[in-house]
PDB file of C-alpha atoms in Angstrom:
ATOM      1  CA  UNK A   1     -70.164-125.685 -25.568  1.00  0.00           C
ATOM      2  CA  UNK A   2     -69.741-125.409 -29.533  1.00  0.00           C
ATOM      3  CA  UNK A   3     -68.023-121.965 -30.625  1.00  0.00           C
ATOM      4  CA  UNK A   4     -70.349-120.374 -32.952  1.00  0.00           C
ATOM      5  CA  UNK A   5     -67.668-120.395 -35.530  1.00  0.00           C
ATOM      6  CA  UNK A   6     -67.533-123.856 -35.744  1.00  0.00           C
ATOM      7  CA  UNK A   7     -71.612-123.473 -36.242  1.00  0.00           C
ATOM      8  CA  UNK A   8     -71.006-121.280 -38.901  1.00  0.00           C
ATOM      9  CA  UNK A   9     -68.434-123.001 -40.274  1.00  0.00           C
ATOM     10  CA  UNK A  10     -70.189-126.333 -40.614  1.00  0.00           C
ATOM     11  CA  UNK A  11     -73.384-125.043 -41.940  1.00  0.00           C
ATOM     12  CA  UNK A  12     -71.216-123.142 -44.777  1.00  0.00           C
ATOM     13  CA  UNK A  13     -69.836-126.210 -45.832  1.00  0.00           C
ATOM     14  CA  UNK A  14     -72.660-128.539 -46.246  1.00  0.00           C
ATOM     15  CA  UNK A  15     -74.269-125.153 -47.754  1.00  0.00           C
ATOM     16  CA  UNK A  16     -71.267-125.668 -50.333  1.00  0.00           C
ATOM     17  CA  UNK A  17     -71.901-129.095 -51.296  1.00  0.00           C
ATOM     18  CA  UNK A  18     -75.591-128.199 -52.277  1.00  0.00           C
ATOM     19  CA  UNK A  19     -76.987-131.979 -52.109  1.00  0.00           C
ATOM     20  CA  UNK A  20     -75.464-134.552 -49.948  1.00  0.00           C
ATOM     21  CA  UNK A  21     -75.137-138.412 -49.713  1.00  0.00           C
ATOM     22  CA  UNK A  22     -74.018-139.371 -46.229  1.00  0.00           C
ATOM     23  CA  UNK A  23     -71.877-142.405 -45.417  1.00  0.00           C
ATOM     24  CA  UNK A  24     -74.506-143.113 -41.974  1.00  0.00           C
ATOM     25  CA  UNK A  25     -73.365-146.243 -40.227  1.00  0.00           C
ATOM     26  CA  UNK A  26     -75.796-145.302 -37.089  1.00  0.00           C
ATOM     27  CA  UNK A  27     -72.670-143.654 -34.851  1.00  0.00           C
ATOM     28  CA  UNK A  28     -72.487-140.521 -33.368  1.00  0.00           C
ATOM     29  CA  UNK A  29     -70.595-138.880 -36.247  1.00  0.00           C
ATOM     30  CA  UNK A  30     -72.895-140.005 -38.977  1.00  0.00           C
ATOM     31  CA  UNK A  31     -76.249-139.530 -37.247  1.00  0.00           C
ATOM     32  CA  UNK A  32     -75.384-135.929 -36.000  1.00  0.00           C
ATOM     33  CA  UNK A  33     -73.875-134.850 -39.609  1.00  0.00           C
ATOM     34  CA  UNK A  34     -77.261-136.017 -41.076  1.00  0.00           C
ATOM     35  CA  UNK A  35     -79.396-134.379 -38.641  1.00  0.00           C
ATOM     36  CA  UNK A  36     -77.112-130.849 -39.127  1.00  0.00           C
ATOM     37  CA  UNK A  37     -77.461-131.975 -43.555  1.00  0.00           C
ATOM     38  CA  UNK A  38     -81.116-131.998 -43.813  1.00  0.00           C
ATOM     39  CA  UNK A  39     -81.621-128.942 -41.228  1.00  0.00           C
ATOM     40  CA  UNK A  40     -79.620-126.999 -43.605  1.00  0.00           C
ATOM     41  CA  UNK A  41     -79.811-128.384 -46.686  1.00  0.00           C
ATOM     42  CA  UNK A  42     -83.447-129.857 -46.381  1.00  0.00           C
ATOM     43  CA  UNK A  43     -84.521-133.275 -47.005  1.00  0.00           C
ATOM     44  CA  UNK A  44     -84.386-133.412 -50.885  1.00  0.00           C
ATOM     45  CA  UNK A  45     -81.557-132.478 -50.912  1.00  0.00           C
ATOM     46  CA  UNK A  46     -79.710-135.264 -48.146  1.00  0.00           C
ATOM     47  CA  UNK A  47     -79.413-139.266 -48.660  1.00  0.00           C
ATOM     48  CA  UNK A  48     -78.119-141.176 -45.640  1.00  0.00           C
ATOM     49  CA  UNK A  49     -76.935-144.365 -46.508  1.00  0.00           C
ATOM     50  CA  UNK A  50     -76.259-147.225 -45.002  1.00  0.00           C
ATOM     51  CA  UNK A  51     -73.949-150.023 -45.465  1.00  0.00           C
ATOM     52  CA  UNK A  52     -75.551-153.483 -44.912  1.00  0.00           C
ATOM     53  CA  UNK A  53     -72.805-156.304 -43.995  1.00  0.00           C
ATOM     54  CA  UNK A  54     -72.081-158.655 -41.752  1.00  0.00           C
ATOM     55  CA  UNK A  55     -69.795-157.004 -39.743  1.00  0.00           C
ATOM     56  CA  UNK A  56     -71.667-154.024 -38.819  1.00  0.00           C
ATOM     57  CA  UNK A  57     -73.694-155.031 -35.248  1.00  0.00           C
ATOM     58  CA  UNK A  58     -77.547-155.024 -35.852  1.00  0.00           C
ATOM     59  CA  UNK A  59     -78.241-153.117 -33.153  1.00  0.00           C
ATOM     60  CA  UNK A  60     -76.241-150.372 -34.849  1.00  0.00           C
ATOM     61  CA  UNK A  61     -78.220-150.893 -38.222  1.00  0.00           C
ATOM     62  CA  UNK A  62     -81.394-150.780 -36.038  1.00  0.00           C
ATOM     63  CA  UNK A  63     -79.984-147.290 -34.427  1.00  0.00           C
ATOM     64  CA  UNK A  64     -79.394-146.008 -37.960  1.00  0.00           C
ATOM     65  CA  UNK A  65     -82.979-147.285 -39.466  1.00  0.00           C
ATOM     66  CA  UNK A  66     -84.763-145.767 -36.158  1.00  0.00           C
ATOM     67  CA  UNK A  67     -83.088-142.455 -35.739  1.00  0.00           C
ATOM     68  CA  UNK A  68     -83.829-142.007 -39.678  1.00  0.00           C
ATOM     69  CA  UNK A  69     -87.255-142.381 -39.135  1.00  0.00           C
ATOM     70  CA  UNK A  70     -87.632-140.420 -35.621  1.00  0.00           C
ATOM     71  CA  UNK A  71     -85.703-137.260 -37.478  1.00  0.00           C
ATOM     72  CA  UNK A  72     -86.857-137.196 -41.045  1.00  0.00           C
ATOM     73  CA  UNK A  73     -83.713-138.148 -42.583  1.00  0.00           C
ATOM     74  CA  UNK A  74     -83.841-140.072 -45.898  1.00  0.00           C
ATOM     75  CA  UNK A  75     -82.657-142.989 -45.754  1.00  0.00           C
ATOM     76  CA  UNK A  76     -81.482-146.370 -47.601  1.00  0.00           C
ATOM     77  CA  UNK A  77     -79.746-149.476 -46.866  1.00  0.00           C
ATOM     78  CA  UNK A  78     -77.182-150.597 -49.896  1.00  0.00           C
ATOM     79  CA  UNK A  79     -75.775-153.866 -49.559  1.00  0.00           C
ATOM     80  CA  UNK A  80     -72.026-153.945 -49.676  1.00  0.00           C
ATOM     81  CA  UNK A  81     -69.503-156.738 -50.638  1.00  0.00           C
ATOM     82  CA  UNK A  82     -66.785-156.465 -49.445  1.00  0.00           C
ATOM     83  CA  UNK A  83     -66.093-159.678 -47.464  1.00  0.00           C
ATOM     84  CA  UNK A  84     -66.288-161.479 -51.089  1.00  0.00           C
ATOM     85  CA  UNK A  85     -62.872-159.580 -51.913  1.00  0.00           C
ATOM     86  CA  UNK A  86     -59.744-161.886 -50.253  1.00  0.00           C
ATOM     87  CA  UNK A  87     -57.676-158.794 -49.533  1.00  0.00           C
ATOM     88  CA  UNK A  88     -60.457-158.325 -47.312  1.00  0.00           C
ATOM     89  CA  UNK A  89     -60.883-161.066 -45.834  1.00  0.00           C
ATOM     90  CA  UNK A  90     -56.869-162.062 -45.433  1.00  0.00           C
ATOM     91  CA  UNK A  91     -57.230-159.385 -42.926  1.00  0.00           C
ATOM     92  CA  UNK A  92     -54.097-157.014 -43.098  1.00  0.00           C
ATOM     93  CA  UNK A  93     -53.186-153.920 -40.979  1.00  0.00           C
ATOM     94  CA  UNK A  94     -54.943-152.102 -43.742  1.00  0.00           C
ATOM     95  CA  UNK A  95     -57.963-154.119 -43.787  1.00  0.00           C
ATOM     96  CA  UNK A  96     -60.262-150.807 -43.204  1.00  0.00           C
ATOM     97  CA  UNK A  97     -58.833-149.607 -47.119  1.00  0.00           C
ATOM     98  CA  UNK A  98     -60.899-153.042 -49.076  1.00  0.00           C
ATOM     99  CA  UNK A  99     -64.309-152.344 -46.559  1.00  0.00           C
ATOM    100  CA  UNK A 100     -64.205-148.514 -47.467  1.00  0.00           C
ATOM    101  CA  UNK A 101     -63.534-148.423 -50.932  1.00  0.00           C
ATOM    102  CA  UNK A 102     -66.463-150.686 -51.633  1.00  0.00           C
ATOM    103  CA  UNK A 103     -68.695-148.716 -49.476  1.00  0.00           C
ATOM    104  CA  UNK A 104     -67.094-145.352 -51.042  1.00  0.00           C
ATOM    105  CA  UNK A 105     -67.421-146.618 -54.823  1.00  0.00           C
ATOM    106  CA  UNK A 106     -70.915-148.115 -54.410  1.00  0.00           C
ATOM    107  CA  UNK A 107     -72.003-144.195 -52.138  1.00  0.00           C
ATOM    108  CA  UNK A 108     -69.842-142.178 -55.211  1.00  0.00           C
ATOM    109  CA  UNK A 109     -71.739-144.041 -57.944  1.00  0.00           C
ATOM    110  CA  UNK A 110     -75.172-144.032 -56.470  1.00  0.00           C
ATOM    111  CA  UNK A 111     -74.751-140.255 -55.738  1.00  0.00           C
ATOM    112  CA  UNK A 112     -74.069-139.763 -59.788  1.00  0.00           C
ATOM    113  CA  UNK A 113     -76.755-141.861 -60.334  1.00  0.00           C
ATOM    114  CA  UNK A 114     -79.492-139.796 -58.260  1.00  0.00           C
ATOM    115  CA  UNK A 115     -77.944-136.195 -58.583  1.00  0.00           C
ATOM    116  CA  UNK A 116     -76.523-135.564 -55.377  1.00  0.00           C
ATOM    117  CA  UNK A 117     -73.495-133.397 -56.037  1.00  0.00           C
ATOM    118  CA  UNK A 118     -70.905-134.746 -52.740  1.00  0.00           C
ATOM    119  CA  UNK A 119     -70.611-137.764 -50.832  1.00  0.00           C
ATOM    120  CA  UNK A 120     -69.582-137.073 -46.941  1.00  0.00           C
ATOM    121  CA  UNK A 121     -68.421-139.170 -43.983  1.00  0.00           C
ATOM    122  CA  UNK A 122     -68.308-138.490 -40.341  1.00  0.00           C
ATOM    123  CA  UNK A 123     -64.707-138.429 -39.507  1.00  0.00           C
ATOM    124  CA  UNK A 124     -63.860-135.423 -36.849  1.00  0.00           C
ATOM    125  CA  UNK A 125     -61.037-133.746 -35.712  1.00  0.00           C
ATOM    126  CA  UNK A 126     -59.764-135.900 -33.272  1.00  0.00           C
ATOM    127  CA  UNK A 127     -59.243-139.014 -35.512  1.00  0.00           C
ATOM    128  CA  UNK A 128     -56.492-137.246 -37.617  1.00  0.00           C
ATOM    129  CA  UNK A 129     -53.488-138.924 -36.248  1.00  0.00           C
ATOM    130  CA  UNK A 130     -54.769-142.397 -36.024  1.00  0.00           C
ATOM    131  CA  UNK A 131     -54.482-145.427 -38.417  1.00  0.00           C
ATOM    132  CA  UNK A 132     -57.072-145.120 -40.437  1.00  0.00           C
ATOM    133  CA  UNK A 133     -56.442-146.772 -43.484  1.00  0.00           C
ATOM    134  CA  UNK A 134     -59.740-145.958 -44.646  1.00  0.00           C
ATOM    135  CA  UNK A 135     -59.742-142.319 -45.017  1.00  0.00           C
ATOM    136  CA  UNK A 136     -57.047-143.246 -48.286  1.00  0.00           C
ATOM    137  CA  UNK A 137     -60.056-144.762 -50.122  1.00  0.00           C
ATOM    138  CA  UNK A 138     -62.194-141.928 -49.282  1.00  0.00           C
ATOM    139  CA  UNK A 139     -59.724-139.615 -50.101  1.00  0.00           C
ATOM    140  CA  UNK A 140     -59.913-141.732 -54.005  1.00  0.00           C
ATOM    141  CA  UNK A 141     -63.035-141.330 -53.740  1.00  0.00           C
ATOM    142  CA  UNK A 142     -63.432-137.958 -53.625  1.00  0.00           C
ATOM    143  CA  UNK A 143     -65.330-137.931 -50.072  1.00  0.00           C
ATOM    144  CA  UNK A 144     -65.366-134.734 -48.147  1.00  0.00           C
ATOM    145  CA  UNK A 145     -65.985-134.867 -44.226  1.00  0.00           C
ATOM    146  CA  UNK A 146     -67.370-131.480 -43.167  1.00  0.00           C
ATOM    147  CA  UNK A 147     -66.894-131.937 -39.279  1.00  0.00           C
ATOM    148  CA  UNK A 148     -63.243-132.276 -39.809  1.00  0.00           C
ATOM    149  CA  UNK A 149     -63.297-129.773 -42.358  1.00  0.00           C
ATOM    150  CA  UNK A 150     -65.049-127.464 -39.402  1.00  0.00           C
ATOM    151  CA  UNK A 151     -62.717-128.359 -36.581  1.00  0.00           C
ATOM    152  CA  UNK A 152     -65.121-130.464 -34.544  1.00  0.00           C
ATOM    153  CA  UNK A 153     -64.478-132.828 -31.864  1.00  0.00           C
ATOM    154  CA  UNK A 154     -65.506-135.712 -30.494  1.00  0.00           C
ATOM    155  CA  UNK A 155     -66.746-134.307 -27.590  1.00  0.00           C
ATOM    156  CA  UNK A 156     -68.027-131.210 -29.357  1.00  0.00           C
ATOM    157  CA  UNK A 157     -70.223-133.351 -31.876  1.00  0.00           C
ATOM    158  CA  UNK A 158     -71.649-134.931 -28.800  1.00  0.00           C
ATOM    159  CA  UNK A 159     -72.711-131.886 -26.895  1.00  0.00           C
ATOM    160  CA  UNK A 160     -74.099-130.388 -30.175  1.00  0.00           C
ATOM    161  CA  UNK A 161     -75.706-133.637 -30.479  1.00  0.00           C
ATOM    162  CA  UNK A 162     -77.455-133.586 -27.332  1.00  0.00           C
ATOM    163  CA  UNK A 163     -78.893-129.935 -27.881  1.00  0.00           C
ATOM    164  CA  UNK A 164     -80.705-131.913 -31.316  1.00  0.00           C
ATOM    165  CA  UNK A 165     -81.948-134.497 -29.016  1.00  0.00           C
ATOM    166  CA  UNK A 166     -80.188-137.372 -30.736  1.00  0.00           C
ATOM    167  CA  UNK A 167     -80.532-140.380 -28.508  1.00  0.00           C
ATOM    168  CA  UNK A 168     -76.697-141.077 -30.110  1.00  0.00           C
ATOM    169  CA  UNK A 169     -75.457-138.156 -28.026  1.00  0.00           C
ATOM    170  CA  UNK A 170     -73.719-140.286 -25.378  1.00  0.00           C
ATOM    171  CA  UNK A 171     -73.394-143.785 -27.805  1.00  0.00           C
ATOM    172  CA  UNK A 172     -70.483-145.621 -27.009  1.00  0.00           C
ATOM    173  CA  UNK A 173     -68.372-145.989 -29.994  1.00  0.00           C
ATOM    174  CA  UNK A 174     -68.783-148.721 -32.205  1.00  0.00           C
ATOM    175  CA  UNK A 175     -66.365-149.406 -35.073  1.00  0.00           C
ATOM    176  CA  UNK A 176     -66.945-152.763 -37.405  1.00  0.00           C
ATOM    177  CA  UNK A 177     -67.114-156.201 -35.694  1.00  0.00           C
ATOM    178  CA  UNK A 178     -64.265-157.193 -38.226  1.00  0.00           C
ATOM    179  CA  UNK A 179     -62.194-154.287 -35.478  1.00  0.00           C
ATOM    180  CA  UNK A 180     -62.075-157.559 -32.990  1.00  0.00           C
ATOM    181  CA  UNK A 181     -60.193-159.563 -35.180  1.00  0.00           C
ATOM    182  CA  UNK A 182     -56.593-159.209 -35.140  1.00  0.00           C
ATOM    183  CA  UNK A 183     -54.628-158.361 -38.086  1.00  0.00           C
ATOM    184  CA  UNK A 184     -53.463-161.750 -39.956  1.00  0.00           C
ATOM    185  CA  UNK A 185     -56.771-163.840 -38.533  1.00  0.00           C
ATOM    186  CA  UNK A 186     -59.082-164.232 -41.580  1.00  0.00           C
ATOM    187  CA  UNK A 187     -62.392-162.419 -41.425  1.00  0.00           C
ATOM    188  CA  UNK A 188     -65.140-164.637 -41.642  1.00  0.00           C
ATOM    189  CA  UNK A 189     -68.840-164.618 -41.331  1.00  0.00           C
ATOM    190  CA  UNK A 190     -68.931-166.989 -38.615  1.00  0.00           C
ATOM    191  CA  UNK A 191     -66.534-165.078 -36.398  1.00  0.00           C
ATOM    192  CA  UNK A 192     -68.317-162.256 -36.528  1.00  0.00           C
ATOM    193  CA  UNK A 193     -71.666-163.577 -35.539  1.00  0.00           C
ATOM    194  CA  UNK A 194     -69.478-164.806 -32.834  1.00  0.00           C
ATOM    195  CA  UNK A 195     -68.506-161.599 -31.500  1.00  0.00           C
ATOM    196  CA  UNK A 196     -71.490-159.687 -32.182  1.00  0.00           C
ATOM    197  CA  UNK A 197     -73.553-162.723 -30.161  1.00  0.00           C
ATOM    198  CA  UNK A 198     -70.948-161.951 -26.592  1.00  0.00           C
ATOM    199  CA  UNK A 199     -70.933-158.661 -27.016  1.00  0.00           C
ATOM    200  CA  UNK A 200     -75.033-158.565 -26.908  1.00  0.00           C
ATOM    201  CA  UNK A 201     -74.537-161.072 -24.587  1.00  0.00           C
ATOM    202  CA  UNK A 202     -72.446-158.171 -22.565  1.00  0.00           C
ATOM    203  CA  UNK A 203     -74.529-155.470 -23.380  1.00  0.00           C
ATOM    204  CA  UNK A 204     -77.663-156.696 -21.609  1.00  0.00           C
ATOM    205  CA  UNK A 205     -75.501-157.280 -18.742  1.00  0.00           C
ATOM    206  CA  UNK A 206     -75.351-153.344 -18.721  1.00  0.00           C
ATOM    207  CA  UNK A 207     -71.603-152.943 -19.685  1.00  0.00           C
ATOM    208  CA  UNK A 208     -71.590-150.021 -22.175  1.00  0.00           C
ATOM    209  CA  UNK A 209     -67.883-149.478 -23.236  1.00  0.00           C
ATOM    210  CA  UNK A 210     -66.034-152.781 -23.998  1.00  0.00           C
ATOM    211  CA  UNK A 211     -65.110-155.086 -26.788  1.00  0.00           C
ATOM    212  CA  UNK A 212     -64.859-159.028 -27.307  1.00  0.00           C
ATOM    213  CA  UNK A 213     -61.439-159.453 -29.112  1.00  0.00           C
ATOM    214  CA  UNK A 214     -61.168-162.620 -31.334  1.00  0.00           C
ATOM    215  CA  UNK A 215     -58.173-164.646 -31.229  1.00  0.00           C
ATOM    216  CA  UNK A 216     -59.331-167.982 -31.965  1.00  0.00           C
ATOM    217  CA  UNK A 217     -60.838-170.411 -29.353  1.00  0.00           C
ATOM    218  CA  UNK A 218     -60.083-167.713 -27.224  1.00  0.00           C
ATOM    219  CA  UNK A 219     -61.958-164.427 -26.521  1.00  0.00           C
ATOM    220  CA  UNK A 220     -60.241-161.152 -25.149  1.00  0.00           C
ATOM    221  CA  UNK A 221     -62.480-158.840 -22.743  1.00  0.00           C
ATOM    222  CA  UNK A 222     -61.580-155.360 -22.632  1.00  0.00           C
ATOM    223  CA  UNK A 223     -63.732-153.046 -20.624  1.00  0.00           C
ATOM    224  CA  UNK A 224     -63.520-149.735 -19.606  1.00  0.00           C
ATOM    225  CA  UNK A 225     -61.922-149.033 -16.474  1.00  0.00           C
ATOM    226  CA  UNK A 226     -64.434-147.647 -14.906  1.00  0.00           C
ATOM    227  CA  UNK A 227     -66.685-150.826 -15.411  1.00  0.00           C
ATOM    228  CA  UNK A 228     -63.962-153.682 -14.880  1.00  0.00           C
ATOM    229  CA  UNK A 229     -65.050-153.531 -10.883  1.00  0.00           C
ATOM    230  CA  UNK A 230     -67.924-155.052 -11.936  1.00  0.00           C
ATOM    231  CA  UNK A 231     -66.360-158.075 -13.974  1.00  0.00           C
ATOM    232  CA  UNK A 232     -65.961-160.393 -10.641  1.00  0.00           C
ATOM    233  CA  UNK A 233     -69.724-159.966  -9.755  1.00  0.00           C
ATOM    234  CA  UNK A 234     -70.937-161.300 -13.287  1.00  0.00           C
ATOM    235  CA  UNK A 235     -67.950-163.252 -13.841  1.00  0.00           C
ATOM    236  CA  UNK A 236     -70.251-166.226 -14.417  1.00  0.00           C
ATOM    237  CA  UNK A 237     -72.910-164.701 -16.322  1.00  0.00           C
ATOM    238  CA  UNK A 238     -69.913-163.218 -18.953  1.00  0.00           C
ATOM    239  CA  UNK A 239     -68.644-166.754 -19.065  1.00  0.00           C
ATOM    240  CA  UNK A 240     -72.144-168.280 -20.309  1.00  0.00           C
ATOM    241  CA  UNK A 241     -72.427-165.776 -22.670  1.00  0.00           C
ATOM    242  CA  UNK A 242     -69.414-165.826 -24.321  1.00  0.00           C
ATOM    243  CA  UNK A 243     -68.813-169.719 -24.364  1.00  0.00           C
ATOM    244  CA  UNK A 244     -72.326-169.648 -25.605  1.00  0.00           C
ATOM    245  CA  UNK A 245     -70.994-167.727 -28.548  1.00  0.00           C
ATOM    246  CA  UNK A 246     -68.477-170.122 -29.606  1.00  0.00           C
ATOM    247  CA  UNK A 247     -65.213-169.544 -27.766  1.00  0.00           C
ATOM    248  CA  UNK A 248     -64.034-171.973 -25.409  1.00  0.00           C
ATOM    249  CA  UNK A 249     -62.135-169.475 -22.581  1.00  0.00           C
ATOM    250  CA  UNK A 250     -62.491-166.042 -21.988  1.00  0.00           C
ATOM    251  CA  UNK A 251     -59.685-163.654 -20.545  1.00  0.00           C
ATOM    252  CA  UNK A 252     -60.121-160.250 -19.477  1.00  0.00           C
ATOM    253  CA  UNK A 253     -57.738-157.816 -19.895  1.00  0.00           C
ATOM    254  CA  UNK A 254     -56.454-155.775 -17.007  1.00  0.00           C
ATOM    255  CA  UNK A 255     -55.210-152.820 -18.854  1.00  0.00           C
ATOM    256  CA  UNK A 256     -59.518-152.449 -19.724  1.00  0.00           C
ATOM    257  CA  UNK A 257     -60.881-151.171 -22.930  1.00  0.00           C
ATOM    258  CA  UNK A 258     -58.708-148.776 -25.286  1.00  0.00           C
ATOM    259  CA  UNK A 259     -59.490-147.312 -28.354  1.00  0.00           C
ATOM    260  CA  UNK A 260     -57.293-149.266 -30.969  1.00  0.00           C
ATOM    261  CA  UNK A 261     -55.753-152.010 -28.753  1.00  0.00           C
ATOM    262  CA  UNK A 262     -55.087-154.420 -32.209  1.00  0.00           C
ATOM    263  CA  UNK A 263     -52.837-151.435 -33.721  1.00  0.00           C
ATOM    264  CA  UNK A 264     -50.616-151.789 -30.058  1.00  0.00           C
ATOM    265  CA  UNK A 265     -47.281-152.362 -31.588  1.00  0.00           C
ATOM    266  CA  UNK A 266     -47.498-151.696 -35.462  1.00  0.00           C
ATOM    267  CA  UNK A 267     -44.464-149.848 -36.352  1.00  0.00           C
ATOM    268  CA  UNK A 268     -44.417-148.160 -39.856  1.00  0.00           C
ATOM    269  CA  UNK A 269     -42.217-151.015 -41.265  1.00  0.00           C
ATOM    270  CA  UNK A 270     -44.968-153.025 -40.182  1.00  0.00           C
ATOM    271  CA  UNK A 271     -48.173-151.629 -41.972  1.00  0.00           C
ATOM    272  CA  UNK A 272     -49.188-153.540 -45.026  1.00  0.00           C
ATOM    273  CA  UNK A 273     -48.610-151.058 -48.183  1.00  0.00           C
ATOM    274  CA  UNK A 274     -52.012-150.652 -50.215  1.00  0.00           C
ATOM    275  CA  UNK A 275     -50.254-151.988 -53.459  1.00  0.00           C
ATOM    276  CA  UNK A 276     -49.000-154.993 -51.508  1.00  0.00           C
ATOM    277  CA  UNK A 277     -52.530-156.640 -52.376  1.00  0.00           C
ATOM    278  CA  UNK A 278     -53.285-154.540 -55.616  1.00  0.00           C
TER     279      UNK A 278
END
């Protein structure tokens, strides 16, 4: 259950803004804060936008594309560049900084262009707290995120999201491919088609909540605890699928799927500053 305040809350916010551009990668965040935009706001007044690059999933760009459609949200797909930029692509602990503040400068400067008065993103009230380089650049940017702002959770945006009918509701999460990689292993196009091809490969297999973790020749399974039971009985379906990807072994990890496994063991010290690639 939602408190009404939080209702209240959230609709007085967006009512604040007046016209909206919406960061909308297709997650549960994004889709529901578009949905809430354009009932309050109305569609001429709302622009979901999303980013087009390789490491977002295409199933995840499909979500995005057909929930638009289903829910009369606008809606347009704007290339972004950031894998051309080597600070990028090097791959550093604050990796997430270079991907947003293309996406935010390309969102703030097409919002000027069109009129909208605010750009927003989808961050909640359960991801203050973790590494999230990202939320600096939006922060530059100007970016407002209204379900933090209201004091929404995770789970709260999902119930709310299942009174709307989004078919999101109960969507696993899905950060960026580039999120497999660890920190210090260059992002490239070709690993990421990699990792997006086993996890598909996984995902028709029926596993929901896991992730194929890059580290070379070698790929990492994590999957959720209360799926790993079923890892013996398709062991050799999992190893066709992700050998057919690219990798030459696959281990699975017995500690299962956690949210931010690659940040395991950054200490402060250990964080790459921003202006250590300025």
């Amino acid at each position: 259950m939602v408190p009404e305040h939080k209702r209240h809350r959230l609709s007085s916010i967006l009512r604040d803004c007046g016209s909206v551009v919406v960061g909308y990668s297709g997650g549960v965040d994004s889709v529901f804060l578009a949905r809430i935009a354009v009932d309050v706001l109305g569609p001429q007044h709302v622009l979901a936008v999303t980013g087009k690059s390789d490491s977002i999933a295409s199933w995840m760009e499909d979500t995005a594309r057909e929930v638009a459609a289903r829910f009369g949200i606008p809606w347009l797909e704007l290339e972004t560049r950031e894998m051309d930029d080597p600070r990028y692509a090097a791959n550093p602990s604050n990796r997430c900084y270079f991907c947003k503040s293309e996406l935010w400068t390309r969102l703030a400067d097409l919002a000027a262009e069109r009129g909208f008065a605010a750009v927003l993103d989808g961050s909640n009230a359960d991801d203050v707290g973790d590494h999230r380089p990202g939320a600096v650049a939006a922060e530059e940017n100007a970016v407002r995120s209204p379900l933090l702002e209201a004091g929404l959770t995770k789970d709260e945006i999902r119930a709310w999201s299942r009174e709307l009918g989004l078919p999101t509701w109960d969507q696993p999460a899905a950060p960026c491919l580039a999120s497999r990689i660890p920190y210090g292993l260059s992002v490239t196009p070709e690993r990421l088609r990699q990792i997006e091809q086993a996890e598909i490969g996984l995902r028709a297999m029926g596993f929901r909540d896991f992730r194929v973790r890059h580290h070379g020749t070698i790929a990492r399974l994590e999957v959720h605890p209360s799926e790993i039971d079923r890892v013996a009985a398709h062991r050799s379906d999992i190893a066709h699928a992700v050998r057919g990807a690219g990798f030459e072994r696959v281990l699975i990890d017995l500690q299962g799927y956690r949210r931010g496994s690659l940040n395991e063991g950054l200490a402060g010290g250990q964080l790459v500053q921003l202006g250590a690639f300025a």
